[in-house]
Amino acid sequence: MHYKELAPFPEGFLWGASTSAYQAEGAWNEDGKSPSIIDNYQHPKEYADFKVASDHYHRYKEDIRLFAEMGLKAYRFSIAWTRIIPDGTGEVNQAGIAHYQDVIRECRNYQIEPIVTMYHFDLPYCLEEKGGWNNRETIDAFVAYARVLFTSFGSQVKYWLTINEQNTMILHPGAIGLPENGVLPSKKELYQQNHHMMLAQAKTMKLCHELCPDSQIGPALNLTAMYAESCKPEDAIAAHNWEVLRCWNFADVPVFGRYHSLAWRYLEDREIAPEVYAGDSDILAGAKPDFIAMNYYSTATIAASQGNPSDVSPRAGDQQIMLGETGVYRAAENPFVSKTKYGWVIDPAGFRYTLRKVYERYHLPILITENGIGAPDVLENGAVHDDYRIDFIRQHLHAMRLAITDGVEMLGYCPWAALDVVSTHQGYEKRYGFIYIDRDEFELKEMSRIKKDSFFWYQNVIKENGASL
């Protein structure tokens, strides 16, 4: 649809940027922090690990000052459960509380809205040894952890995100790393984990509304529209299959309090449906998220299953994420989109399309909590000329403005990432930030913070509230 005039970005729009604790903080074993599953997962030896990362734990004041200079109105970061309750349950680590109080206070000093992710892939390893999310006791452990966060920081945090990309953890568990034994959970186990996460999330949302009535809370999911490869009806059905299984089933549960009917039939047919206790439906009902937090990088194109193993293929050569499922869907190519250096589809129009679908389905405001392009940025003569990042974000922000004009209610935009962080599988070879961290995979150097060209471009976008997009 073409318009005579585009709607402006809303007044008070949260122009921000994002990081996660394990990819930015470092200090992996300092001040009482215990190991997380990330710390103990197998890690590609040719890339940096997470022990030092971007040293944000020690340099957060410098970093937040730079965020303020860039003009950020919001900073989305995650709190490490392992810093707050090192044993997963029980005694609270006051050093961890003090650290995040300082981070939040520093944000507030610059009028930056802290947006806090409660769980970004990094389950305490001591809980993993007791069964992790397979164990229903982890539900209560998470809710107890949430209570500590709400009572410690609730008066200073308006926006909470429960669990980052739960759908990625369940559908592509290898994406966040491989256990020490190299064996990933079965699908049956994964959907049991998913059910327990859903219960923990629902309880946490209700607790937030009880303890922090002035705060808002929502799920943070990786959502994307699916295209059918052709007008062939079977392709359309396959695309719908995958959109339901990958997206709507993970958002329907917190919003509507029930599983998507097609997804549940799939789980039953494959004999991978989770065990549901009496009372679980009551727990899931009435969570009432205040918004949808959405991570968007690219769309996918889907063809009908051929009913054999050829349906399954790696995503962009990444053996950790396999696309396609026999009898459900098959990944296909889209000749109308471009790709990044790492094979990820670039699709700004698909961003608008996804926003429209999400808002039409849930009628909740949308907060973008990740969007961006990974690239092997090069430091030359003290500068990083990342025109490709500027172009990527400009196109996606223009698409968002079109979506706003379409009637989609947007809260804010927090792209990935505020500064360079350790990419889960490609270390510092694959950078996303507005701020360059001067370190290599294994040589830490001075870890100087260097503003990329995109820093200054985004600074101007924020200053004019996106008027020229």
JSON list of N, CA and C in Angstrom, two decimals, residues 357-391:
[
{"chain": "A", "resi": 357, "resn": "LYS", "atom": "N", "xyz": [1.77, -8.61, 10.58]},
{"chain": "A", "resi": 357, "resn": "LYS", "atom": "CA", "xyz": [1.19, -9.89, 11.00]},
{"chain": "A", "resi": 357, "resn": "LYS", "atom": "C", "xyz": [1.14, -10.01, 12.53]},
{"chain": "A", "resi": 358, "resn": "VAL", "atom": "N", "xyz": [2.23, -9.64, 13.19]},
{"chain": "A", "resi": 358, "resn": "VAL", "atom": "CA", "xyz": [2.31, -9.76, 14.65]},
{"chain": "A", "resi": 358, "resn": "VAL", "atom": "C", "xyz": [1.27, -8.85, 15.31]},
{"chain": "A", "resi": 359, "resn": "TYR", "atom": "N", "xyz": [1.16, -7.61, 14.83]},
{"chain": "A", "resi": 359, "resn": "TYR", "atom": "CA", "xyz": [0.21, -6.68, 15.45]},
{"chain": "A", "resi": 359, "resn": "TYR", "atom": "C", "xyz": [-1.23, -7.10, 15.17]},
{"chain": "A", "resi": 360, "resn": "GLU", "atom": "N", "xyz": [-1.49, -7.55, 13.96]},
{"chain": "A", "resi": 360, "resn": "GLU", "atom": "CA", "xyz": [-2.83, -8.01, 13.61]},
{"chain": "A", "resi": 360, "resn": "GLU", "atom": "C", "xyz": [-3.26, -9.19, 14.47]},
{"chain": "A", "resi": 361, "resn": "ARG", "atom": "N", "xyz": [-2.30, -10.05, 14.80]},
{"chain": "A", "resi": 361, "resn": "ARG", "atom": "CA", "xyz": [-2.62, -11.27, 15.56]},
{"chain": "A", "resi": 361, "resn": "ARG", "atom": "C", "xyz": [-2.79, -10.99, 17.05]},
{"chain": "A", "resi": 362, "resn": "TYR", "atom": "N", "xyz": [-1.94, -10.11, 17.62]},
{"chain": "A", "resi": 362, "resn": "TYR", "atom": "CA", "xyz": [-1.92, -9.96, 19.08]},
{"chain": "A", "resi": 362, "resn": "TYR", "atom": "C", "xyz": [-2.43, -8.61, 19.59]},
{"chain": "A", "resi": 363, "resn": "HIS", "atom": "N", "xyz": [-2.51, -7.61, 18.74]},
{"chain": "A", "resi": 363, "resn": "HIS", "atom": "CA", "xyz": [-3.02, -6.30, 19.14]},
{"chain": "A", "resi": 363, "resn": "HIS", "atom": "C", "xyz": [-2.30, -5.76, 20.38]},
{"chain": "A", "resi": 364, "resn": "LEU", "atom": "N", "xyz": [-0.99, -5.99, 20.43]},
{"chain": "A", "resi": 364, "resn": "LEU", "atom": "CA", "xyz": [-0.15, -5.46, 21.49]},
{"chain": "A", "resi": 364, "resn": "LEU", "atom": "C", "xyz": [0.95, -4.60, 20.88]},
{"chain": "A", "resi": 365, "resn": "PRO", "atom": "N", "xyz": [1.39, -3.56, 21.60]},
{"chain": "A", "resi": 365, "resn": "PRO", "atom": "CA", "xyz": [2.52, -2.77, 21.10]},
{"chain": "A", "resi": 365, "resn": "PRO", "atom": "C", "xyz": [3.74, -3.66, 20.88]},
{"chain": "A", "resi": 366, "resn": "ILE", "atom": "N", "xyz": [4.57, -3.30, 19.92]},
{"chain": "A", "resi": 366, "resn": "ILE", "atom": "CA", "xyz": [5.76, -4.10, 19.59]},
{"chain": "A", "resi": 366, "resn": "ILE", "atom": "C", "xyz": [7.02, -3.31, 19.90]},
{"chain": "A", "resi": 367, "resn": "LEU", "atom": "N", "xyz": [7.94, -3.95, 20.58]},
{"chain": "A", "resi": 367, "resn": "LEU", "atom": "CA", "xyz": [9.25, -3.40, 20.86]},
{"chain": "A", "resi": 367, "resn": "LEU", "atom": "C", "xyz": [10.29, -4.24, 20.13]},
{"chain": "A", "resi": 368, "resn": "ILE", "atom": "N", "xyz": [11.02, -3.65, 19.22]},
{"chain": "A", "resi": 368, "resn": "ILE", "atom": "CA", "xyz": [12.08, -4.39, 18.53]},
{"chain": "A", "resi": 368, "resn": "ILE", "atom": "C", "xyz": [13.29, -4.46, 19.45]},
{"chain": "A", "resi": 369, "resn": "THR", "atom": "N", "xyz": [13.69, -5.68, 19.78]},
{"chain": "A", "resi": 369, "resn": "THR", "atom": "CA", "xyz": [14.80, -5.86, 20.71]},
{"chain": "A", "resi": 369, "resn": "THR", "atom": "C", "xyz": [16.06, -6.43, 20.06]},
{"chain": "A", "resi": 370, "resn": "GLU", "atom": "N", "xyz": [15.95, -6.82, 18.80]},
{"chain": "A", "resi": 370, "resn": "GLU", "atom": "CA", "xyz": [17.14, -7.15, 18.00]},
{"chain": "A", "resi": 370, "resn": "GLU", "atom": "C", "xyz": [16.82, -6.96, 16.53]},
{"chain": "A", "resi": 371, "resn": "ASN", "atom": "N", "xyz": [17.79, -6.42, 15.81]},
{"chain": "A", "resi": 371, "resn": "ASN", "atom": "CA", "xyz": [17.76, -6.30, 14.36]},
{"chain": "A", "resi": 371, "resn": "ASN", "atom": "C", "xyz": [19.13, -5.75, 13.99]},
{"chain": "A", "resi": 372, "resn": "GLY", "atom": "N", "xyz": [19.76, -6.31, 12.98]},
{"chain": "A", "resi": 372, "resn": "GLY", "atom": "CA", "xyz": [21.09, -5.80, 12.64]},
{"chain": "A", "resi": 372, "resn": "GLY", "atom": "C", "xyz": [21.79, -6.70, 11.65]},
{"chain": "A", "resi": 373, "resn": "ILE", "atom": "N", "xyz": [22.99, -6.30, 11.29]},
{"chain": "A", "resi": 373, "resn": "ILE", "atom": "CA", "xyz": [23.77, -7.04, 10.31]},
{"chain": "A", "resi": 373, "resn": "ILE", "atom": "C", "xyz": [25.16, -7.33, 10.86]},
{"chain": "A", "resi": 374, "resn": "GLY", "atom": "N", "xyz": [25.53, -8.60, 10.84]},
{"chain": "A", "resi": 374, "resn": "GLY", "atom": "CA", "xyz": [26.86, -9.00, 11.25]},
{"chain": "A", "resi": 374, "resn": "GLY", "atom": "C", "xyz": [27.83, -8.90, 10.09]},
{"chain": "A", "resi": 375, "resn": "ALA", "atom": "N", "xyz": [29.01, -8.36, 10.36]},
{"chain": "A", "resi": 375, "resn": "ALA", "atom": "CA", "xyz": [30.00, -8.16, 9.29]},
{"chain": "A", "resi": 375, "resn": "ALA", "atom": "C", "xyz": [31.40, -8.16, 9.88]},
{"chain": "A", "resi": 376, "resn": "PRO", "atom": "N", "xyz": [32.40, -8.52, 9.10]},
{"chain": "A", "resi": 376, "resn": "PRO", "atom": "CA", "xyz": [33.80, -8.47, 9.57]},
{"chain": "A", "resi": 376, "resn": "PRO", "atom": "C", "xyz": [34.35, -7.04, 9.47]},
{"chain": "A", "resi": 377, "resn": "ASP", "atom": "N", "xyz": [33.87, -6.15, 10.33]},
{"chain": "A", "resi": 377, "resn": "ASP", "atom": "CA", "xyz": [34.28, -4.75, 10.28]},
{"chain": "A", "resi": 377, "resn": "ASP", "atom": "C", "xyz": [35.80, -4.61, 10.34]},
{"chain": "A", "resi": 378, "resn": "VAL", "atom": "N", "xyz": [36.31, -3.64, 9.62]},
{"chain": "A", "resi": 378, "resn": "VAL", "atom": "CA", "xyz": [37.75, -3.42, 9.54]},
{"chain": "A", "resi": 378, "resn": "VAL", "atom": "C", "xyz": [38.09, -2.04, 10.09]},
{"chain": "A", "resi": 379, "resn": "LEU", "atom": "N", "xyz": [39.04, -2.01, 11.03]},
{"chain": "A", "resi": 379, "resn": "LEU", "atom": "CA", "xyz": [39.54, -0.76, 11.59]},
{"chain": "A", "resi": 379, "resn": "LEU", "atom": "C", "xyz": [40.68, -0.25, 10.71]},
{"chain": "A", "resi": 380, "resn": "GLU", "atom": "N", "xyz": [40.48, 0.92, 10.11]},
{"chain": "A", "resi": 380, "resn": "GLU", "atom": "CA", "xyz": [41.49, 1.51, 9.23]},
{"chain": "A", "resi": 380, "resn": "GLU", "atom": "C", "xyz": [41.75, 2.94, 9.65]},
{"chain": "A", "resi": 381, "resn": "ASN", "atom": "N", "xyz": [43.01, 3.21, 10.03]},
{"chain": "A", "resi": 381, "resn": "ASN", "atom": "CA", "xyz": [43.40, 4.56, 10.44]},
{"chain": "A", "resi": 381, "resn": "ASN", "atom": "C", "xyz": [42.47, 5.12, 11.51]},
{"chain": "A", "resi": 382, "resn": "GLY", "atom": "N", "xyz": [42.13, 4.26, 12.46]},
{"chain": "A", "resi": 382, "resn": "GLY", "atom": "CA", "xyz": [41.33, 4.70, 13.59]},
{"chain": "A", "resi": 382, "resn": "GLY", "atom": "C", "xyz": [39.85, 4.85, 13.31]},
{"chain": "A", "resi": 383, "resn": "ALA", "atom": "N", "xyz": [39.37, 4.36, 12.16]},
{"chain": "A", "resi": 383, "resn": "ALA", "atom": "CA", "xyz": [37.95, 4.51, 11.81]},
{"chain": "A", "resi": 383, "resn": "ALA", "atom": "C", "xyz": [37.39, 3.20, 11.27]},
{"chain": "A", "resi": 384, "resn": "VAL", "atom": "N", "xyz": [36.07, 3.06, 11.38]},
{"chain": "A", "resi": 384, "resn": "VAL", "atom": "CA", "xyz": [35.37, 1.91, 10.80]},
{"chain": "A", "resi": 384, "resn": "VAL", "atom": "C", "xyz": [34.26, 2.45, 9.91]},
{"chain": "A", "resi": 385, "resn": "HIS", "atom": "N", "xyz": [34.42, 2.22, 8.61]},
{"chain": "A", "resi": 385, "resn": "HIS", "atom": "CA", "xyz": [33.45, 2.73, 7.64]},
{"chain": "A", "resi": 385, "resn": "HIS", "atom": "C", "xyz": [32.45, 1.61, 7.31]},
{"chain": "A", "resi": 386, "resn": "ASP", "atom": "N", "xyz": [31.36, 1.58, 8.05]},
{"chain": "A", "resi": 386, "resn": "ASP", "atom": "CA", "xyz": [30.38, 0.50, 7.93]},
{"chain": "A", "resi": 386, "resn": "ASP", "atom": "C", "xyz": [29.12, 0.98, 7.21]},
{"chain": "A", "resi": 387, "resn": "ASP", "atom": "N", "xyz": [29.30, 1.42, 5.97]},
{"chain": "A", "resi": 387, "resn": "ASP", "atom": "CA", "xyz": [28.16, 1.89, 5.19]},
{"chain": "A", "resi": 387, "resn": "ASP", "atom": "C", "xyz": [27.09, 0.81, 5.04]},
{"chain": "A", "resi": 388, "resn": "TYR", "atom": "N", "xyz": [27.52, -0.45, 4.96]},
{"chain": "A", "resi": 388, "resn": "TYR", "atom": "CA", "xyz": [26.58, -1.57, 4.82]},
{"chain": "A", "resi": 388, "resn": "TYR", "atom": "C", "xyz": [25.65, -1.66, 6.02]},
{"chain": "A", "resi": 389, "resn": "ARG", "atom": "N", "xyz": [26.15, -1.32, 7.21]},
{"chain": "A", "resi": 389, "resn": "ARG", "atom": "CA", "xyz": [25.29, -1.35, 8.41]},
{"chain": "A", "resi": 389, "resn": "ARG", "atom": "C", "xyz": [24.31, -0.17, 8.37]},
{"chain": "A", "resi": 390, "resn": "ILE", "atom": "N", "xyz": [24.80, 0.97, 8.00]},
{"chain": "A", "resi": 390, "resn": "ILE", "atom": "CA", "xyz": [23.92, 2.14, 7.87]},
{"chain": "A", "resi": 390, "resn": "ILE", "atom": "C", "xyz": [22.81, 1.85, 6.87]},
{"chain": "A", "resi": 391, "resn": "ASP", "atom": "N", "xyz": [23.18, 1.28, 5.75]},
{"chain": "A", "resi": 391, "resn": "ASP", "atom": "CA", "xyz": [22.19, 0.99, 4.71]},
{"chain": "A", "resi": 391, "resn": "ASP", "atom": "C", "xyz": [21.15, -0.02, 5.21]}
]
